[in-house]
């Protein structure tokens, strides 16, 4: 296999561990816990995994002993930088506890457990993947583990392979399901523990216990690198506005973090749009005003950051889409369907550029629903800002040139080789998970805390997944789920943006983060995200 | 001004110089030269700058002396990483020769010279821009310096500022124009020297004298980083084909270099398409065959690299576009205009996806011409491959799923902070230019050769620009120009692709170059491009 010079050099990197995990380890247990809300319902649903204590590991003088045991690992959902390091951390952690432990990887995500597709992860294989990006070591998948026959199929293969514990690396839903699985296996007394690991580049899996989900750091740094490069181009050529859409449908953490790293002229935060009930034209007018203000200073260029999920956070668009879905379900002729929606929605629909309006009505998914993810929000905004500026020009309120280019960054960051932060953090998460297993824990999430400090001071912990749950309506039914973390408008990261954005809009205050560095000075290579630093300050 | 940690750390980097330029320097002159073709015509056009010798600098025991003089610098055309280092090299080179020399920057490209817009580049300003990307120190522009009144306007401002030499940093056209200007100033005996510097990320400014143009190295490394990340994503998710268009309209060096760095499943080279007179459907069928071959192995994913200029290299598309331009000039009604084109072109037109066909006929530039640069070639190919695969499926020749995503990378790379190679190369080009000035040269290009060796062994040279010229038809007139370097099908870089691409098509042989590193081991940080290594091997 051909490898790049960096792949070869980076393979030798030894990720840093918390001091507590470096040698012999002892466990300490805290008080009984309860869920963040809906305690009674959740307790009823999770009789075996509710109320367990938070645990922490500390350095000990005498090593734990672990009988040789087999462990299975599953990657669930979208890729995030550092997944391979979680797995190498699990491997090294298990081998340090007992060199006869074996690690199995289930292939292609949770379906590998259900369909009994797996491989043993030997030292040779693990060594090929240390500090690399991607989930290609065993693949990932989006099958949801939520049905009893799936759980039972898991028992079958675990028994066959002698697997005593499963580690599920995934986002909020996957960790919720990991806990349901843990509960079921405890009820069944089948002797299989289940541990979760917090993954997602979107950054929306965090709370008072989880400081950050892995991959967010690296992905945001890759996006910020290319955003910075485009800013420098904008500021050199001085003739383009760049509208940059960033991955992250359900929350705007990525756009916000990239905004803090690069200081763009506009950074839209979907949660603010929703909270302030902003309309599409308000958003468009706001951008156009900034374009005009810069043009008045002779600066016909700029950069706008747009969170991928924006459309679904604009209240009037949400109504329009929902009405369109209902109407098109009853009437497939678009012209007729449009007569069935409210006057308000029709007016929003008519304000959309033709191509986007077509996308809304013509390209529907197999269930007949509008495919919001296909809407090119960056082009939508460019077209509408262009129209608005033409009107402003006619009124004498704008004199400038507006040439705009659209970009979408997502796939560029999900599989980047992990930053030092993510490499260390993920390896520690995996190593820590091995210790949770050694201590017989199930229904826990492996957590590393105090992450704004040097790695040696990081805290290695395990938190009952039920502790992070509440009840939410999903597909018409109340379900126990881990609460998704949206951008908080009174949180420090958003406030830092809000305090500076008017200045950044007018001044050209771009910051150029440059590419992730693995070998340089610590202040360049080892910094966590601005979001994390601000939240922990 | 807020700066990133990397910006701060990178500012301290001291670019490497050839040994010959490190201390006192002496000049050596070779034989008289002649142009690569059309010697008589070019000699006639350039009586004062034709036939001059190639010069080289060598270490000397006694320092040159240079009277205090003022120099002007101009950035011309599209941005390329390292432009700021050329300027800091000029500054340091001049100051080393005489600390009372002054450097002026003309603002916004050649128009700064014509319109007398300039700034003095002091040590404080230069220090802010060392080792940074972008052309924002003085801006760039695309005004062509080719008319006598422009040249005379230049004399005026140079006389006013006491400028005795101009350095023009640009691509093939800008260097041709630099030579025309040098010739004119010699004829006028106005005492202003003109030196060129070879810039362009496209890599098409190279020949037996110019080993590589600056910026190509860094830009290709940025593109290869994100291509590699997308490949890792493709190989993890295993469900998408990524069609990636890469900047570079007039030649495919960027796509070829990125192909060699990352080993994609398909890498199209426009020059091959033209040489083999390939049709659009041949290109589409070839991709579809590879998609089908991979699908047969269960691999419904892959990566295709597409050079930006592809459309203009497909002979039948060139004919179609030219016929459409003629027809639409006479008849603005599209349906009627289509009746005026040849049957062959109409059949090509009808084979295009609807959206692309619309782009061809509806979106025309102010001269009424088809805007080829607006055509989203990556989407065109995706649509046509999809259609082809559906036909193959109906014939039982394909069983798989085809989901494709399009990307375009260009602006991400033009203003990246220069790699060590470009930082060193550019600084040396600038430093060398100062020595060419000190030696009274004009009509020369500053060149650094032997660039695949460590910087200390690099050769510092000056080459008469006329030597690289031939006569070519431009806008209906024969003009002296520097010959543009296209990808040579019998050159080592293309041969390396051709020898491996069948294997790369079927196997998943991706290489992940990762981000540019500035601080690590030399084999990671200091390697030139594959193209350069293969050409000089």
PDB file of N, CA and C in Angstrom, chain B residues 2-60:
ATOM      1  N   UNK B   2      -5.915  40.521  14.842  1.00  0.00           N
ATOM      2  CA  UNK B   2      -5.937  39.183  15.408  1.00  0.00           C
ATOM      3  C   UNK B   2      -5.215  38.221  14.476  1.00  0.00           C
ATOM      4  N   UNK B   3      -4.370  37.350  15.023  1.00  0.00           N
ATOM      5  CA  UNK B   3      -3.682  36.369  14.185  1.00  0.00           C
ATOM      6  C   UNK B   3      -3.839  34.984  14.784  1.00  0.00           C
ATOM      7  N   UNK B   4      -3.805  33.990  13.927  1.00  0.00           N
ATOM      8  CA  UNK B   4      -3.856  32.625  14.433  1.00  0.00           C
ATOM      9  C   UNK B   4      -2.487  32.239  14.982  1.00  0.00           C
ATOM     10  N   UNK B   5      -2.462  31.195  15.799  1.00  0.00           N
ATOM     11  CA  UNK B   5      -1.201  30.715  16.373  1.00  0.00           C
ATOM     12  C   UNK B   5      -0.217  30.350  15.268  1.00  0.00           C
ATOM     13  N   UNK B   6      -0.738  29.765  14.191  1.00  0.00           N
ATOM     14  CA  UNK B   6       0.150  29.365  13.092  1.00  0.00           C
ATOM     15  C   UNK B   6       0.705  30.590  12.372  1.00  0.00           C
ATOM     16  N   UNK B   7      -0.140  31.613  12.169  1.00  0.00           N
ATOM     17  CA  UNK B   7       0.360  32.842  11.537  1.00  0.00           C
ATOM     18  C   UNK B   7       1.542  33.399  12.337  1.00  0.00           C
ATOM     19  N   UNK B   8       1.391  33.419  13.662  1.00  0.00           N
ATOM     20  CA  UNK B   8       2.436  33.993  14.512  1.00  0.00           C
ATOM     21  C   UNK B   8       3.707  33.144  14.437  1.00  0.00           C
ATOM     22  N   UNK B   9       3.536  31.828  14.562  1.00  0.00           N
ATOM     23  CA  UNK B   9       4.712  30.953  14.561  1.00  0.00           C
ATOM     24  C   UNK B   9       5.398  30.962  13.192  1.00  0.00           C
ATOM     25  N   UNK B  10       4.603  31.000  12.154  1.00  0.00           N
ATOM     26  CA  UNK B  10       5.153  30.892  10.805  1.00  0.00           C
ATOM     27  C   UNK B  10       5.891  32.161  10.387  1.00  0.00           C
ATOM     28  N   UNK B  11       5.527  33.277  10.986  1.00  0.00           N
ATOM     29  CA  UNK B  11       6.192  34.541  10.639  1.00  0.00           C
ATOM     30  C   UNK B  11       7.686  34.454  10.910  1.00  0.00           C
ATOM     31  N   UNK B  12       8.066  33.624  11.867  1.00  0.00           N
ATOM     32  CA  UNK B  12       9.476  33.540  12.262  1.00  0.00           C
ATOM     33  C   UNK B  12      10.304  32.661  11.326  1.00  0.00           C
ATOM     34  N   UNK B  13       9.654  31.980  10.393  1.00  0.00           N
ATOM     35  CA  UNK B  13      10.401  31.079   9.501  1.00  0.00           C
ATOM     36  C   UNK B  13      11.369  31.870   8.637  1.00  0.00           C
ATOM     37  N   UNK B  14      12.615  31.430   8.585  1.00  0.00           N
ATOM     38  CA  UNK B  14      13.597  32.074   7.718  1.00  0.00           C
ATOM     39  C   UNK B  14      13.747  31.216   6.464  1.00  0.00           C
ATOM     40  N   UNK B  15      13.249  31.677   5.327  1.00  0.00           N
ATOM     41  CA  UNK B  15      13.315  30.851   4.113  1.00  0.00           C
ATOM     42  C   UNK B  15      14.770  30.558   3.734  1.00  0.00           C
ATOM     43  N   UNK B  16      14.938  29.379   3.144  1.00  0.00           N
ATOM     44  CA  UNK B  16      16.283  28.944   2.744  1.00  0.00           C
ATOM     45  C   UNK B  16      16.659  29.601   1.409  1.00  0.00           C
ATOM     46  N   UNK B  17      17.943  29.898   1.261  1.00  0.00           N
ATOM     47  CA  UNK B  17      18.473  30.490   0.022  1.00  0.00           C
ATOM     48  C   UNK B  17      19.474  29.526  -0.609  1.00  0.00           C
ATOM     49  N   UNK B  18      19.652  29.618  -1.920  1.00  0.00           N
ATOM     50  CA  UNK B  18      20.760  28.881  -2.536  1.00  0.00           C
ATOM     51  C   UNK B  18      22.086  29.361  -1.912  1.00  0.00           C
ATOM     52  N   UNK B  19      23.045  28.457  -1.806  1.00  0.00           N
ATOM     53  CA  UNK B  19      24.349  28.806  -1.239  1.00  0.00           C
ATOM     54  C   UNK B  19      24.913  30.047  -1.948  1.00  0.00           C
ATOM     55  N   UNK B  20      24.748  30.092  -3.269  1.00  0.00           N
ATOM     56  CA  UNK B  20      25.340  31.164  -4.069  1.00  0.00           C
ATOM     57  C   UNK B  20      24.853  32.544  -3.665  1.00  0.00           C
ATOM     58  N   UNK B  21      23.653  32.615  -3.068  1.00  0.00           N
ATOM     59  CA  UNK B  21      23.093  33.931  -2.745  1.00  0.00           C
ATOM     60  C   UNK B  21      23.282  34.309  -1.280  1.00  0.00           C
ATOM     61  N   UNK B  22      23.936  33.423  -0.514  1.00  0.00           N
ATOM     62  CA  UNK B  22      23.965  33.674   0.932  1.00  0.00           C
ATOM     63  C   UNK B  22      24.921  34.793   1.340  1.00  0.00           C
ATOM     64  N   UNK B  23      25.999  34.969   0.583  1.00  0.00           N
ATOM     65  CA  UNK B  23      26.947  36.028   0.977  1.00  0.00           C
ATOM     66  C   UNK B  23      27.223  36.932  -0.209  1.00  0.00           C
ATOM     67  N   UNK B  24      28.500  37.213  -0.412  1.00  0.00           N
ATOM     68  CA  UNK B  24      28.875  38.016  -1.575  1.00  0.00           C
ATOM     69  C   UNK B  24      28.637  37.186  -2.831  1.00  0.00           C
ATOM     70  N   UNK B  25      28.222  37.867  -3.884  1.00  0.00           N
ATOM     71  CA  UNK B  25      27.767  37.168  -5.089  1.00  0.00           C
ATOM     72  C   UNK B  25      28.487  37.707  -6.318  1.00  0.00           C
ATOM     73  N   UNK B  26      28.896  36.800  -7.215  1.00  0.00           N
ATOM     74  CA  UNK B  26      29.453  37.238  -8.502  1.00  0.00           C
ATOM     75  C   UNK B  26      28.594  36.679  -9.618  1.00  0.00           C
ATOM     76  N   UNK B  27      28.570  37.369 -10.756  1.00  0.00           N
ATOM     77  CA  UNK B  27      27.749  36.933 -11.878  1.00  0.00           C
ATOM     78  C   UNK B  27      28.629  36.254 -12.917  1.00  0.00           C
ATOM     79  N   UNK B  28      28.109  35.190 -13.534  1.00  0.00           N
ATOM     80  CA  UNK B  28      28.815  34.572 -14.665  1.00  0.00           C
ATOM     81  C   UNK B  28      27.865  34.588 -15.846  1.00  0.00           C
ATOM     82  N   UNK B  29      28.409  34.837 -17.034  1.00  0.00           N
ATOM     83  CA  UNK B  29      27.551  34.953 -18.207  1.00  0.00           C
ATOM     84  C   UNK B  29      27.853  33.851 -19.208  1.00  0.00           C
ATOM     85  N   UNK B  30      26.826  33.264 -19.772  1.00  0.00           N
ATOM     86  CA  UNK B  30      26.997  32.198 -20.760  1.00  0.00           C
ATOM     87  C   UNK B  30      27.072  32.741 -22.175  1.00  0.00           C
ATOM     88  N   UNK B  31      26.785  31.860 -23.126  1.00  0.00           N
ATOM     89  CA  UNK B  31      26.797  32.220 -24.544  1.00  0.00           C
ATOM     90  C   UNK B  31      25.569  33.057 -24.899  1.00  0.00           C
ATOM     91  N   UNK B  32      25.604  33.681 -26.038  1.00  0.00           N
ATOM     92  CA  UNK B  32      24.421  34.365 -26.572  1.00  0.00           C
ATOM     93  C   UNK B  32      23.314  33.326 -26.772  1.00  0.00           C
ATOM     94  N   UNK B  33      22.068  33.736 -26.595  1.00  0.00           N
ATOM     95  CA  UNK B  33      20.933  32.803 -26.709  1.00  0.00           C
ATOM     96  C   UNK B  33      20.074  33.146 -27.918  1.00  0.00           C
ATOM     97  N   UNK B  34      19.178  32.230 -28.255  1.00  0.00           N
ATOM     98  CA  UNK B  34      18.161  32.555 -29.259  1.00  0.00           C
ATOM     99  C   UNK B  34      16.807  32.023 -28.800  1.00  0.00           C
ATOM    100  N   UNK B  35      15.758  32.512 -29.426  1.00  0.00           N
ATOM    101  CA  UNK B  35      14.420  32.101 -28.993  1.00  0.00           C
ATOM    102  C   UNK B  35      14.161  30.647 -29.406  1.00  0.00           C
ATOM    103  N   UNK B  36      13.199  30.010 -28.733  1.00  0.00           N
ATOM    104  CA  UNK B  36      12.923  28.588 -28.999  1.00  0.00           C
ATOM    105  C   UNK B  36      12.386  28.363 -30.415  1.00  0.00           C
ATOM    106  N   UNK B  37      11.836  29.395 -31.039  1.00  0.00           N
ATOM    107  CA  UNK B  37      11.358  29.285 -32.425  1.00  0.00           C
ATOM    108  C   UNK B  37      11.226  30.696 -32.994  1.00  0.00           C
ATOM    109  N   UNK B  38      10.979  30.792 -34.260  1.00  0.00           N
ATOM    110  CA  UNK B  38      10.705  32.084 -34.918  1.00  0.00           C
ATOM    111  C   UNK B  38      11.769  33.132 -34.609  1.00  0.00           C
ATOM    112  N   UNK B  39      13.044  32.686 -34.685  1.00  0.00           N
ATOM    113  CA  UNK B  39      14.152  33.552 -34.250  1.00  0.00           C
ATOM    114  C   UNK B  39      14.168  34.912 -34.953  1.00  0.00           C
ATOM    115  N   UNK B  40      13.944  34.876 -36.274  1.00  0.00           N
ATOM    116  CA  UNK B  40      14.060  36.136 -37.009  1.00  0.00           C
ATOM    117  C   UNK B  40      13.022  37.168 -36.566  1.00  0.00           C
ATOM    118  N   UNK B  41      11.759  36.723 -36.496  1.00  0.00           N
ATOM    119  CA  UNK B  41      10.695  37.653 -36.108  1.00  0.00           C
ATOM    120  C   UNK B  41      10.935  38.208 -34.703  1.00  0.00           C
ATOM    121  N   UNK B  42      11.318  37.317 -33.812  1.00  0.00           N
ATOM    122  CA  UNK B  42      11.450  37.754 -32.416  1.00  0.00           C
ATOM    123  C   UNK B  42      12.639  38.687 -32.256  1.00  0.00           C
ATOM    124  N   UNK B  43      13.724  38.364 -32.987  1.00  0.00           N
ATOM    125  CA  UNK B  43      14.892  39.250 -32.949  1.00  0.00           C
ATOM    126  C   UNK B  43      14.519  40.655 -33.437  1.00  0.00           C
ATOM    127  N   UNK B  44      13.683  40.687 -34.481  1.00  0.00           N
ATOM    128  CA  UNK B  44      13.280  41.971 -35.048  1.00  0.00           C
ATOM    129  C   UNK B  44      12.429  42.781 -34.056  1.00  0.00           C
ATOM    130  N   UNK B  45      11.580  42.046 -33.310  1.00  0.00           N
ATOM    131  CA  UNK B  45      10.697  42.732 -32.364  1.00  0.00           C
ATOM    132  C   UNK B  45      11.429  43.182 -31.097  1.00  0.00           C
ATOM    133  N   UNK B  46      12.522  42.479 -30.797  1.00  0.00           N
ATOM    134  CA  UNK B  46      13.242  42.761 -29.532  1.00  0.00           C
ATOM    135  C   UNK B  46      14.719  43.042 -29.808  1.00  0.00           C
ATOM    136  N   UNK B  47      15.032  44.093 -30.545  1.00  0.00           N
ATOM    137  CA  UNK B  47      16.436  44.332 -30.910  1.00  0.00           C
ATOM    138  C   UNK B  47      17.350  44.513 -29.695  1.00  0.00           C
ATOM    139  N   UNK B  48      16.831  45.041 -28.597  1.00  0.00           N
ATOM    140  CA  UNK B  48      17.676  45.323 -27.434  1.00  0.00           C
ATOM    141  C   UNK B  48      17.720  44.189 -26.418  1.00  0.00           C
ATOM    142  N   UNK B  49      16.739  43.310 -26.454  1.00  0.00           N
ATOM    143  CA  UNK B  49      16.693  42.272 -25.411  1.00  0.00           C
ATOM    144  C   UNK B  49      16.814  40.871 -25.999  1.00  0.00           C
ATOM    145  N   UNK B  50      17.093  40.773 -27.279  1.00  0.00           N
ATOM    146  CA  UNK B  50      17.237  39.458 -27.904  1.00  0.00           C
ATOM    147  C   UNK B  50      18.696  39.022 -27.851  1.00  0.00           C
ATOM    148  N   UNK B  51      18.884  37.726 -27.624  1.00  0.00           N
ATOM    149  CA  UNK B  51      20.220  37.161 -27.750  1.00  0.00           C
ATOM    150  C   UNK B  51      21.114  37.310 -26.535  1.00  0.00           C
ATOM    151  N   UNK B  52      20.601  37.920 -25.490  1.00  0.00           N
ATOM    152  CA  UNK B  52      21.429  38.104 -24.286  1.00  0.00           C
ATOM    153  C   UNK B  52      21.771  36.737 -23.668  1.00  0.00           C
ATOM    154  N   UNK B  53      22.842  36.672 -22.908  1.00  0.00           N
ATOM    155  CA  UNK B  53      23.259  35.384 -22.341  1.00  0.00           C
ATOM    156  C   UNK B  53      22.440  34.998 -21.114  1.00  0.00           C
ATOM    157  N   UNK B  54      22.365  33.704 -20.874  1.00  0.00           N
ATOM    158  CA  UNK B  54      21.892  33.230 -19.572  1.00  0.00           C
ATOM    159  C   UNK B  54      22.960  33.610 -18.550  1.00  0.00           C
ATOM    160  N   UNK B  55      22.527  34.068 -17.378  1.00  0.00           N
ATOM    161  CA  UNK B  55      23.523  34.410 -16.350  1.00  0.00           C
ATOM    162  C   UNK B  55      23.282  33.550 -15.110  1.00  0.00           C
ATOM    163  N   UNK B  56      24.376  33.296 -14.385  1.00  0.00           N
ATOM    164  CA  UNK B  56      24.250  32.558 -13.125  1.00  0.00           C
ATOM    165  C   UNK B  56      25.039  33.278 -12.051  1.00  0.00           C
ATOM    166  N   UNK B  57      24.558  33.122 -10.831  1.00  0.00           N
ATOM    167  CA  UNK B  57      25.275  33.743  -9.721  1.00  0.00           C
ATOM    168  C   UNK B  57      26.071  32.673  -8.971  1.00  0.00           C
ATOM    169  N   UNK B  58      27.260  33.071  -8.552  1.00  0.00           N
ATOM    170  CA  UNK B  58      28.092  32.156  -7.764  1.00  0.00           C
ATOM    171  C   UNK B  58      28.605  32.928  -6.550  1.00  0.00           C
ATOM    172  N   UNK B  59      28.993  32.146  -5.532  1.00  0.00           N
ATOM    173  CA  UNK B  59      29.532  32.784  -4.338  1.00  0.00           C
ATOM    174  C   UNK B  59      30.814  33.513  -4.707  1.00  0.00           C
ATOM    175  N   UNK B  60      31.032  34.685  -4.115  1.00  0.00           N
ATOM    176  CA  UNK B  60      32.227  35.472  -4.407  1.00  0.00           C
ATOM    177  C   UNK B  60      32.888  35.855  -3.100  1.00  0.00           C
TER     178      UNK B  60
END
